[in-house]
DNA sequence: TCTGCGCCCTCCCCCAAGGGGAGACTCAAG
DNA sequence: CTTGAGTCTCCCCTTGGGGGAGGGCGCAGA
């Protein structure tokens, strides 16, 4: 016979929990002194306690354990419970995997953004751009609706995205209302999906300027880079591109003053 | 301005939850009519609500969310929180993976046992046994201590076990006290571990008898199979083997009357 | 004008699985 | 007999709300 303290040390179950199990008739001490109310446990209770610990590790609730203990004494007989439990655990696993995936995406994104913040110098720069595989949604209307395009790509091809979102502008000029543009995401893999076109975006010689600040100030940066290109007598190839290096976050909208957008003009 | 009911429908957060968030100063309605106490929310609150939903999906507690919302407005600034959260989620994932693994092991075990129960006919049978890779712990003492051997193998090589536990008996006769035996488990892979020997167990011509019931009745089945073998003038090769097809379960000890043990005697 | 309805409010209790602690006994040893 | 450790019951607290009681508010129909 063990007192509750000894029994607690033996089984690793806290005294509080033991009293709770007693109250719920899950694990009844083999003897209770009626005068003092002291609980006493024996060897067989130890065995029962181990079973309970086992089942709790599997995530069964106390009431489920009560049912199981009340009716069955063999693993074989609780197969249904075990299978149900496994399914529930698998569902939890799937949900958690989604969570880590999202968290990882955000973390990676922001870490890249952080690196970017350090090295940028905000001057027009000439460089060569590699071709890349992109998924795009061609749209017509207001620029600010491009978010819908991105979210559609995210939903369909979220798993394959491998770079920063960008937007292609097919109009030679700024259009307020009826703009013709395409929301794009670099992807790893060519996947056929309706509503989203996957194709290779050409590379080439390019002038780029990093714009910092909110989108409604983009005009100034365009002015700067266009002047730069025009001075050199270069011919711009449409569509022009904007790469959203850092925009509204996945959680917060963030501070627009910290947004970073790269304007890319491909030239012949 | 939305009433709490409208706001609830917009954001997908229950009215109860909204009132709780208000009480915890997590999401304050933009206007509260002092006379009636009615809560009114606006567009910006919708945005805030989405952030909260997002963070809750990641598993942040309400108090964590309060801290985050109170101090930061950019994904970048909460990177530390996100990373901490990811680690916590990864830990949960690992724990759950263990749970499913254990559950799967038990379920598979019991399903095999169930199949076994149906086909068995409890007569001496001649068959050929394939060699197999086993992990073994050689022991000396009482047979009933073999459980310690099995648990040691389980701890060291649990991941590689691929069959039913068995026991090898090196004594030609029954010994009560100072028996020489080896607790074994079939394994998939040769792994070097101290205290556990992994090697190939030879196969060959074999007579086997399925014993059903508790272990203390094994004597009768031995009598039966030994008589059978002796009648045919065959020479037994030591060690003899017992395969525990169904014994005490991983959770319950189960009913000994349902235990199934296969006695295997290899012969020349 | 009365009544009913649909919302909304606060306040209280409830869930799981115990943890923490107060105040009162009890046990065992010195 | 005392003392300290162990145990008892009882109550409140946690998280993230759910359920419902009792009452206020405004609007529409009879």
mmCIF file of C-alpha atoms in Angstrom, chain B residues 10-232:
data_model
loop_
_atom_site.group_PDB
_atom_site.id
_atom_site.type_symbol
_atom_site.label_atom_id
_atom_site.label_comp_id
_atom_site.label_asym_id
_atom_site.label_seq_id
_atom_site.Cartn_x
_atom_site.Cartn_y
_atom_site.Cartn_z
ATOM 1 C CA UNK B 10 -17.616 40.034 -41.881
ATOM 2 C CA UNK B 11 -14.640 38.790 -39.933
ATOM 3 C CA UNK B 12 -15.827 35.308 -39.082
ATOM 4 C CA UNK B 13 -15.138 35.909 -35.409
ATOM 5 C CA UNK B 14 -17.952 34.988 -33.036
ATOM 6 C CA UNK B 15 -19.706 37.681 -31.053
ATOM 7 C CA UNK B 16 -18.552 36.066 -27.852
ATOM 8 C CA UNK B 17 -14.984 36.170 -29.030
ATOM 9 C CA UNK B 18 -15.298 39.798 -30.082
ATOM 10 C CA UNK B 19 -16.548 40.772 -26.659
ATOM 11 C CA UNK B 20 -13.675 38.833 -25.129
ATOM 12 C CA UNK B 21 -11.133 40.602 -27.356
ATOM 13 C CA UNK B 22 -12.653 43.909 -26.318
ATOM 14 C CA UNK B 23 -12.420 43.022 -22.663
ATOM 15 C CA UNK B 24 -8.779 41.991 -23.108
ATOM 16 C CA UNK B 25 -8.136 45.204 -25.035
ATOM 17 C CA UNK B 26 -7.013 43.211 -28.005
ATOM 18 C CA UNK B 27 -9.485 44.634 -30.468
ATOM 19 C CA UNK B 28 -11.289 47.722 -29.272
ATOM 20 C CA UNK B 29 -14.378 48.787 -31.229
ATOM 21 C CA UNK B 30 -13.796 52.198 -32.730
ATOM 22 C CA UNK B 31 -16.905 53.533 -31.043
ATOM 23 C CA UNK B 32 -18.920 52.463 -28.033
ATOM 24 C CA UNK B 33 -22.184 54.211 -27.368
ATOM 25 C CA UNK B 34 -21.991 55.061 -23.715
ATOM 26 C CA UNK B 35 -25.723 55.098 -23.122
ATOM 27 C CA UNK B 36 -26.461 51.632 -24.499
ATOM 28 C CA UNK B 37 -23.030 50.048 -24.423
ATOM 29 C CA UNK B 38 -23.456 49.003 -28.059
ATOM 30 C CA UNK B 39 -20.172 48.309 -29.855
ATOM 31 C CA UNK B 40 -19.562 49.711 -33.313
ATOM 32 C CA UNK B 41 -16.672 48.721 -35.566
ATOM 33 C CA UNK B 42 -15.273 50.311 -38.714
ATOM 34 C CA UNK B 43 -13.157 49.359 -41.726
ATOM 35 C CA UNK B 44 -9.867 49.663 -39.922
ATOM 36 C CA UNK B 45 -11.103 47.328 -37.234
ATOM 37 C CA UNK B 46 -11.766 44.772 -39.965
ATOM 38 C CA UNK B 47 -8.109 44.924 -40.864
ATOM 39 C CA UNK B 48 -7.073 44.540 -37.257
ATOM 40 C CA UNK B 49 -9.415 41.597 -36.919
ATOM 41 C CA UNK B 50 -7.812 39.862 -39.881
ATOM 42 C CA UNK B 51 -4.414 40.280 -38.307
ATOM 43 C CA UNK B 52 -5.695 38.725 -35.107
ATOM 44 C CA UNK B 53 -7.224 35.806 -36.984
ATOM 45 C CA UNK B 54 -3.944 35.263 -38.763
ATOM 46 C CA UNK B 55 -1.952 35.269 -35.565
ATOM 47 C CA UNK B 56 -4.420 32.953 -33.874
ATOM 48 C CA UNK B 57 -4.080 30.530 -36.777
ATOM 49 C CA UNK B 58 -0.388 30.466 -36.039
ATOM 50 C CA UNK B 59 -1.234 29.465 -32.490
ATOM 51 C CA UNK B 60 -0.288 32.637 -30.669
ATOM 52 C CA UNK B 61 -2.170 33.081 -27.409
ATOM 53 C CA UNK B 62 -4.343 36.127 -26.885
ATOM 54 C CA UNK B 63 -1.831 37.690 -24.531
ATOM 55 C CA UNK B 64 0.971 37.215 -27.034
ATOM 56 C CA UNK B 65 -1.173 38.784 -29.700
ATOM 57 C CA UNK B 66 -1.855 41.671 -27.388
ATOM 58 C CA UNK B 67 1.864 42.229 -26.922
ATOM 59 C CA UNK B 68 2.502 41.981 -30.632
ATOM 60 C CA UNK B 69 -0.306 44.314 -31.598
ATOM 61 C CA UNK B 70 0.601 46.756 -28.887
ATOM 62 C CA UNK B 71 4.175 47.229 -29.999
ATOM 63 C CA UNK B 72 4.556 46.416 -33.656
ATOM 64 C CA UNK B 73 3.010 47.132 -36.999
ATOM 65 C CA UNK B 74 5.351 45.314 -39.361
ATOM 66 C CA UNK B 75 6.070 41.656 -40.028
ATOM 67 C CA UNK B 76 9.750 42.451 -39.886
ATOM 68 C CA UNK B 77 9.555 43.587 -36.302
ATOM 69 C CA UNK B 78 7.896 40.438 -35.059
ATOM 70 C CA UNK B 79 10.398 38.088 -36.677
ATOM 71 C CA UNK B 80 11.561 36.959 -33.254
ATOM 72 C CA UNK B 81 8.030 36.051 -32.244
ATOM 73 C CA UNK B 82 7.503 34.204 -35.485
ATOM 74 C CA UNK B 83 10.691 32.255 -35.079
ATOM 75 C CA UNK B 84 9.888 31.359 -31.501
ATOM 76 C CA UNK B 85 6.468 30.263 -32.618
ATOM 77 C CA UNK B 86 7.938 28.155 -35.392
ATOM 78 C CA UNK B 87 10.185 26.385 -32.952
ATOM 79 C CA UNK B 88 7.266 25.678 -30.662
ATOM 80 C CA UNK B 89 5.220 24.354 -33.564
ATOM 81 C CA UNK B 90 8.095 22.182 -34.700
ATOM 82 C CA UNK B 91 8.337 20.733 -31.219
ATOM 83 C CA UNK B 92 4.626 19.971 -31.248
ATOM 84 C CA UNK B 93 5.042 18.385 -34.642
ATOM 85 C CA UNK B 94 7.800 16.132 -33.404
ATOM 86 C CA UNK B 95 5.720 15.068 -30.416
ATOM 87 C CA UNK B 96 2.715 14.311 -32.585
ATOM 88 C CA UNK B 97 4.846 12.336 -34.993
ATOM 89 C CA UNK B 98 5.928 10.152 -32.119
ATOM 90 C CA UNK B 99 2.328 9.660 -31.155
ATOM 91 C CA UNK B 100 1.254 8.567 -34.622
ATOM 92 C CA UNK B 101 4.238 6.274 -34.879
ATOM 93 C CA UNK B 102 3.312 4.558 -31.634
ATOM 94 C CA UNK B 103 -0.329 4.372 -32.571
ATOM 95 C CA UNK B 104 0.535 2.899 -35.923
ATOM 96 C CA UNK B 105 2.759 0.296 -34.355
ATOM 97 C CA UNK B 106 0.020 -0.817 -31.992
ATOM 98 C CA UNK B 107 -2.672 -0.806 -34.630
ATOM 99 C CA UNK B 108 -0.616 -2.791 -37.084
ATOM 100 C CA UNK B 109 0.328 -5.244 -34.409
ATOM 101 C CA UNK B 110 -3.222 -5.845 -33.354
ATOM 102 C CA UNK B 111 -4.496 -6.118 -36.893
ATOM 103 C CA UNK B 112 -1.942 -8.821 -37.586
ATOM 104 C CA UNK B 113 -2.954 -10.529 -34.397
ATOM 105 C CA UNK B 114 -6.568 -10.410 -35.487
ATOM 106 C CA UNK B 115 -5.768 -12.037 -38.799
ATOM 107 C CA UNK B 116 -3.778 -14.648 -36.968
ATOM 108 C CA UNK B 117 -6.661 -15.495 -34.671
ATOM 109 C CA UNK B 118 -8.822 -16.486 -37.591
ATOM 110 C CA UNK B 119 -6.496 -18.845 -39.398
ATOM 111 C CA UNK B 120 -4.869 -20.744 -36.623
ATOM 112 C CA UNK B 121 -5.622 -24.432 -36.131
ATOM 113 C CA UNK B 122 -3.412 -25.356 -33.217
ATOM 114 C CA UNK B 123 -1.840 -28.512 -34.596
ATOM 115 C CA UNK B 124 1.810 -29.411 -35.034
ATOM 116 C CA UNK B 125 2.883 -28.281 -38.434
ATOM 117 C CA UNK B 126 6.025 -28.711 -40.461
ATOM 118 C CA UNK B 127 7.418 -25.757 -42.324
ATOM 119 C CA UNK B 128 10.531 -24.100 -43.539
ATOM 120 C CA UNK B 129 11.825 -20.998 -41.812
ATOM 121 C CA UNK B 130 13.734 -18.293 -43.625
ATOM 122 C CA UNK B 131 16.828 -16.829 -42.018
ATOM 123 C CA UNK B 132 16.183 -13.398 -40.567
ATOM 124 C CA UNK B 133 18.056 -10.488 -39.085
ATOM 125 C CA UNK B 134 17.484 -10.159 -35.366
ATOM 126 C CA UNK B 135 18.558 -7.991 -32.477
ATOM 127 C CA UNK B 136 19.080 -10.022 -29.332
ATOM 128 C CA UNK B 137 19.899 -9.640 -25.660
ATOM 129 C CA UNK B 138 21.339 -12.784 -24.109
ATOM 130 C CA UNK B 139 20.188 -13.217 -20.540
ATOM 131 C CA UNK B 140 20.592 -15.561 -17.619
ATOM 132 C CA UNK B 141 18.065 -15.939 -14.856
ATOM 133 C CA UNK B 142 14.325 -16.318 -14.820
ATOM 134 C CA UNK B 143 12.376 -16.589 -18.051
ATOM 135 C CA UNK B 144 9.910 -14.015 -16.873
ATOM 136 C CA UNK B 145 12.630 -11.371 -16.879
ATOM 137 C CA UNK B 146 12.782 -11.442 -20.650
ATOM 138 C CA UNK B 147 10.590 -8.328 -20.706
ATOM 139 C CA UNK B 148 13.633 -6.299 -19.683
ATOM 140 C CA UNK B 149 15.489 -7.563 -22.713
ATOM 141 C CA UNK B 150 12.654 -6.668 -25.017
ATOM 142 C CA UNK B 151 12.334 -3.207 -23.593
ATOM 143 C CA UNK B 152 16.061 -2.629 -24.014
ATOM 144 C CA UNK B 153 15.839 -3.632 -27.668
ATOM 145 C CA UNK B 154 12.782 -1.452 -28.080
ATOM 146 C CA UNK B 155 14.597 1.546 -26.658
ATOM 147 C CA UNK B 156 17.723 1.113 -28.744
ATOM 148 C CA UNK B 157 16.308 -0.141 -32.024
ATOM 149 C CA UNK B 158 12.596 0.567 -31.823
ATOM 150 C CA UNK B 159 12.601 2.185 -35.223
ATOM 151 C CA UNK B 160 13.920 -0.861 -37.016
ATOM 152 C CA UNK B 161 11.759 -3.594 -35.550
ATOM 153 C CA UNK B 162 9.891 -5.442 -38.257
ATOM 154 C CA UNK B 163 8.261 -8.455 -36.678
ATOM 155 C CA UNK B 164 7.071 -10.280 -33.592
ATOM 156 C CA UNK B 165 9.287 -10.658 -30.560
ATOM 157 C CA UNK B 166 10.770 -14.083 -29.995
ATOM 158 C CA UNK B 167 12.842 -15.828 -27.385
ATOM 159 C CA UNK B 168 15.625 -18.346 -27.888
ATOM 160 C CA UNK B 169 16.178 -21.015 -25.248
ATOM 161 C CA UNK B 170 19.663 -22.462 -25.075
ATOM 162 C CA UNK B 171 18.917 -25.004 -22.338
ATOM 163 C CA UNK B 172 17.898 -28.426 -23.490
ATOM 164 C CA UNK B 173 15.541 -28.696 -20.568
ATOM 165 C CA UNK B 174 13.241 -26.494 -18.553
ATOM 166 C CA UNK B 175 15.124 -24.551 -15.919
ATOM 167 C CA UNK B 176 13.358 -22.654 -13.248
ATOM 168 C CA UNK B 177 16.050 -20.374 -11.923
ATOM 169 C CA UNK B 178 19.196 -20.162 -13.948
ATOM 170 C CA UNK B 179 17.893 -20.316 -17.484
ATOM 171 C CA UNK B 180 20.016 -19.292 -20.457
ATOM 172 C CA UNK B 181 17.933 -17.480 -23.036
ATOM 173 C CA UNK B 182 17.904 -14.577 -25.431
ATOM 174 C CA UNK B 183 15.213 -11.999 -26.012
ATOM 175 C CA UNK B 184 15.073 -11.112 -29.714
ATOM 176 C CA UNK B 185 13.326 -8.866 -32.188
ATOM 177 C CA UNK B 186 13.460 -9.082 -35.968
ATOM 178 C CA UNK B 187 15.001 -5.881 -37.351
ATOM 179 C CA UNK B 188 15.277 -4.314 -40.763
ATOM 180 C CA UNK B 189 18.766 -2.996 -40.435
ATOM 181 C CA UNK B 190 22.090 -3.930 -38.961
ATOM 182 C CA UNK B 191 22.881 -1.347 -36.294
ATOM 183 C CA UNK B 192 25.767 -1.475 -33.858
ATOM 184 C CA UNK B 193 24.587 -0.885 -30.328
ATOM 185 C CA UNK B 194 26.055 -1.795 -27.010
ATOM 186 C CA UNK B 195 24.192 -4.351 -25.011
ATOM 187 C CA UNK B 196 22.271 -5.529 -28.062
ATOM 188 C CA UNK B 197 23.684 -7.943 -30.610
ATOM 189 C CA UNK B 198 22.399 -7.796 -34.179
ATOM 190 C CA UNK B 199 22.993 -10.884 -36.297
ATOM 191 C CA UNK B 200 21.352 -13.247 -38.701
ATOM 192 C CA UNK B 201 19.330 -16.072 -37.202
ATOM 193 C CA UNK B 202 19.551 -19.247 -39.268
ATOM 194 C CA UNK B 203 16.484 -20.767 -40.838
ATOM 195 C CA UNK B 204 15.725 -24.358 -41.769
ATOM 196 C CA UNK B 205 13.311 -27.205 -41.376
ATOM 197 C CA UNK B 206 11.083 -26.628 -38.443
ATOM 198 C CA UNK B 207 8.164 -28.062 -36.494
ATOM 199 C CA UNK B 208 5.883 -25.555 -34.948
ATOM 200 C CA UNK B 209 2.880 -25.562 -32.676
ATOM 201 C CA UNK B 210 0.665 -22.644 -31.836
ATOM 202 C CA UNK B 211 0.023 -22.454 -28.143
ATOM 203 C CA UNK B 212 -3.011 -20.555 -27.030
ATOM 204 C CA UNK B 213 -3.534 -19.314 -23.535
ATOM 205 C CA UNK B 214 -1.361 -18.146 -20.669
ATOM 206 C CA UNK B 215 2.345 -18.782 -20.516
ATOM 207 C CA UNK B 216 2.135 -21.031 -17.483
ATOM 208 C CA UNK B 217 0.322 -23.546 -19.653
ATOM 209 C CA UNK B 218 3.138 -23.682 -22.209
ATOM 210 C CA UNK B 219 4.322 -26.953 -20.691
ATOM 211 C CA UNK B 220 1.424 -28.877 -22.180
ATOM 212 C CA UNK B 221 2.089 -27.639 -25.669
ATOM 213 C CA UNK B 222 5.774 -28.467 -25.307
ATOM 214 C CA UNK B 223 4.792 -31.961 -24.279
ATOM 215 C CA UNK B 224 2.674 -32.305 -27.387
ATOM 216 C CA UNK B 225 5.232 -31.063 -29.874
ATOM 217 C CA UNK B 226 8.142 -32.907 -28.266
ATOM 218 C CA UNK B 227 6.216 -36.122 -28.418
ATOM 219 C CA UNK B 228 5.437 -35.455 -32.073
ATOM 220 C CA UNK B 229 9.057 -34.811 -32.944
ATOM 221 C CA UNK B 230 10.362 -37.723 -30.905
ATOM 222 C CA UNK B 231 7.931 -40.139 -32.560
ATOM 223 C CA UNK B 232 9.494 -39.224 -35.863
#
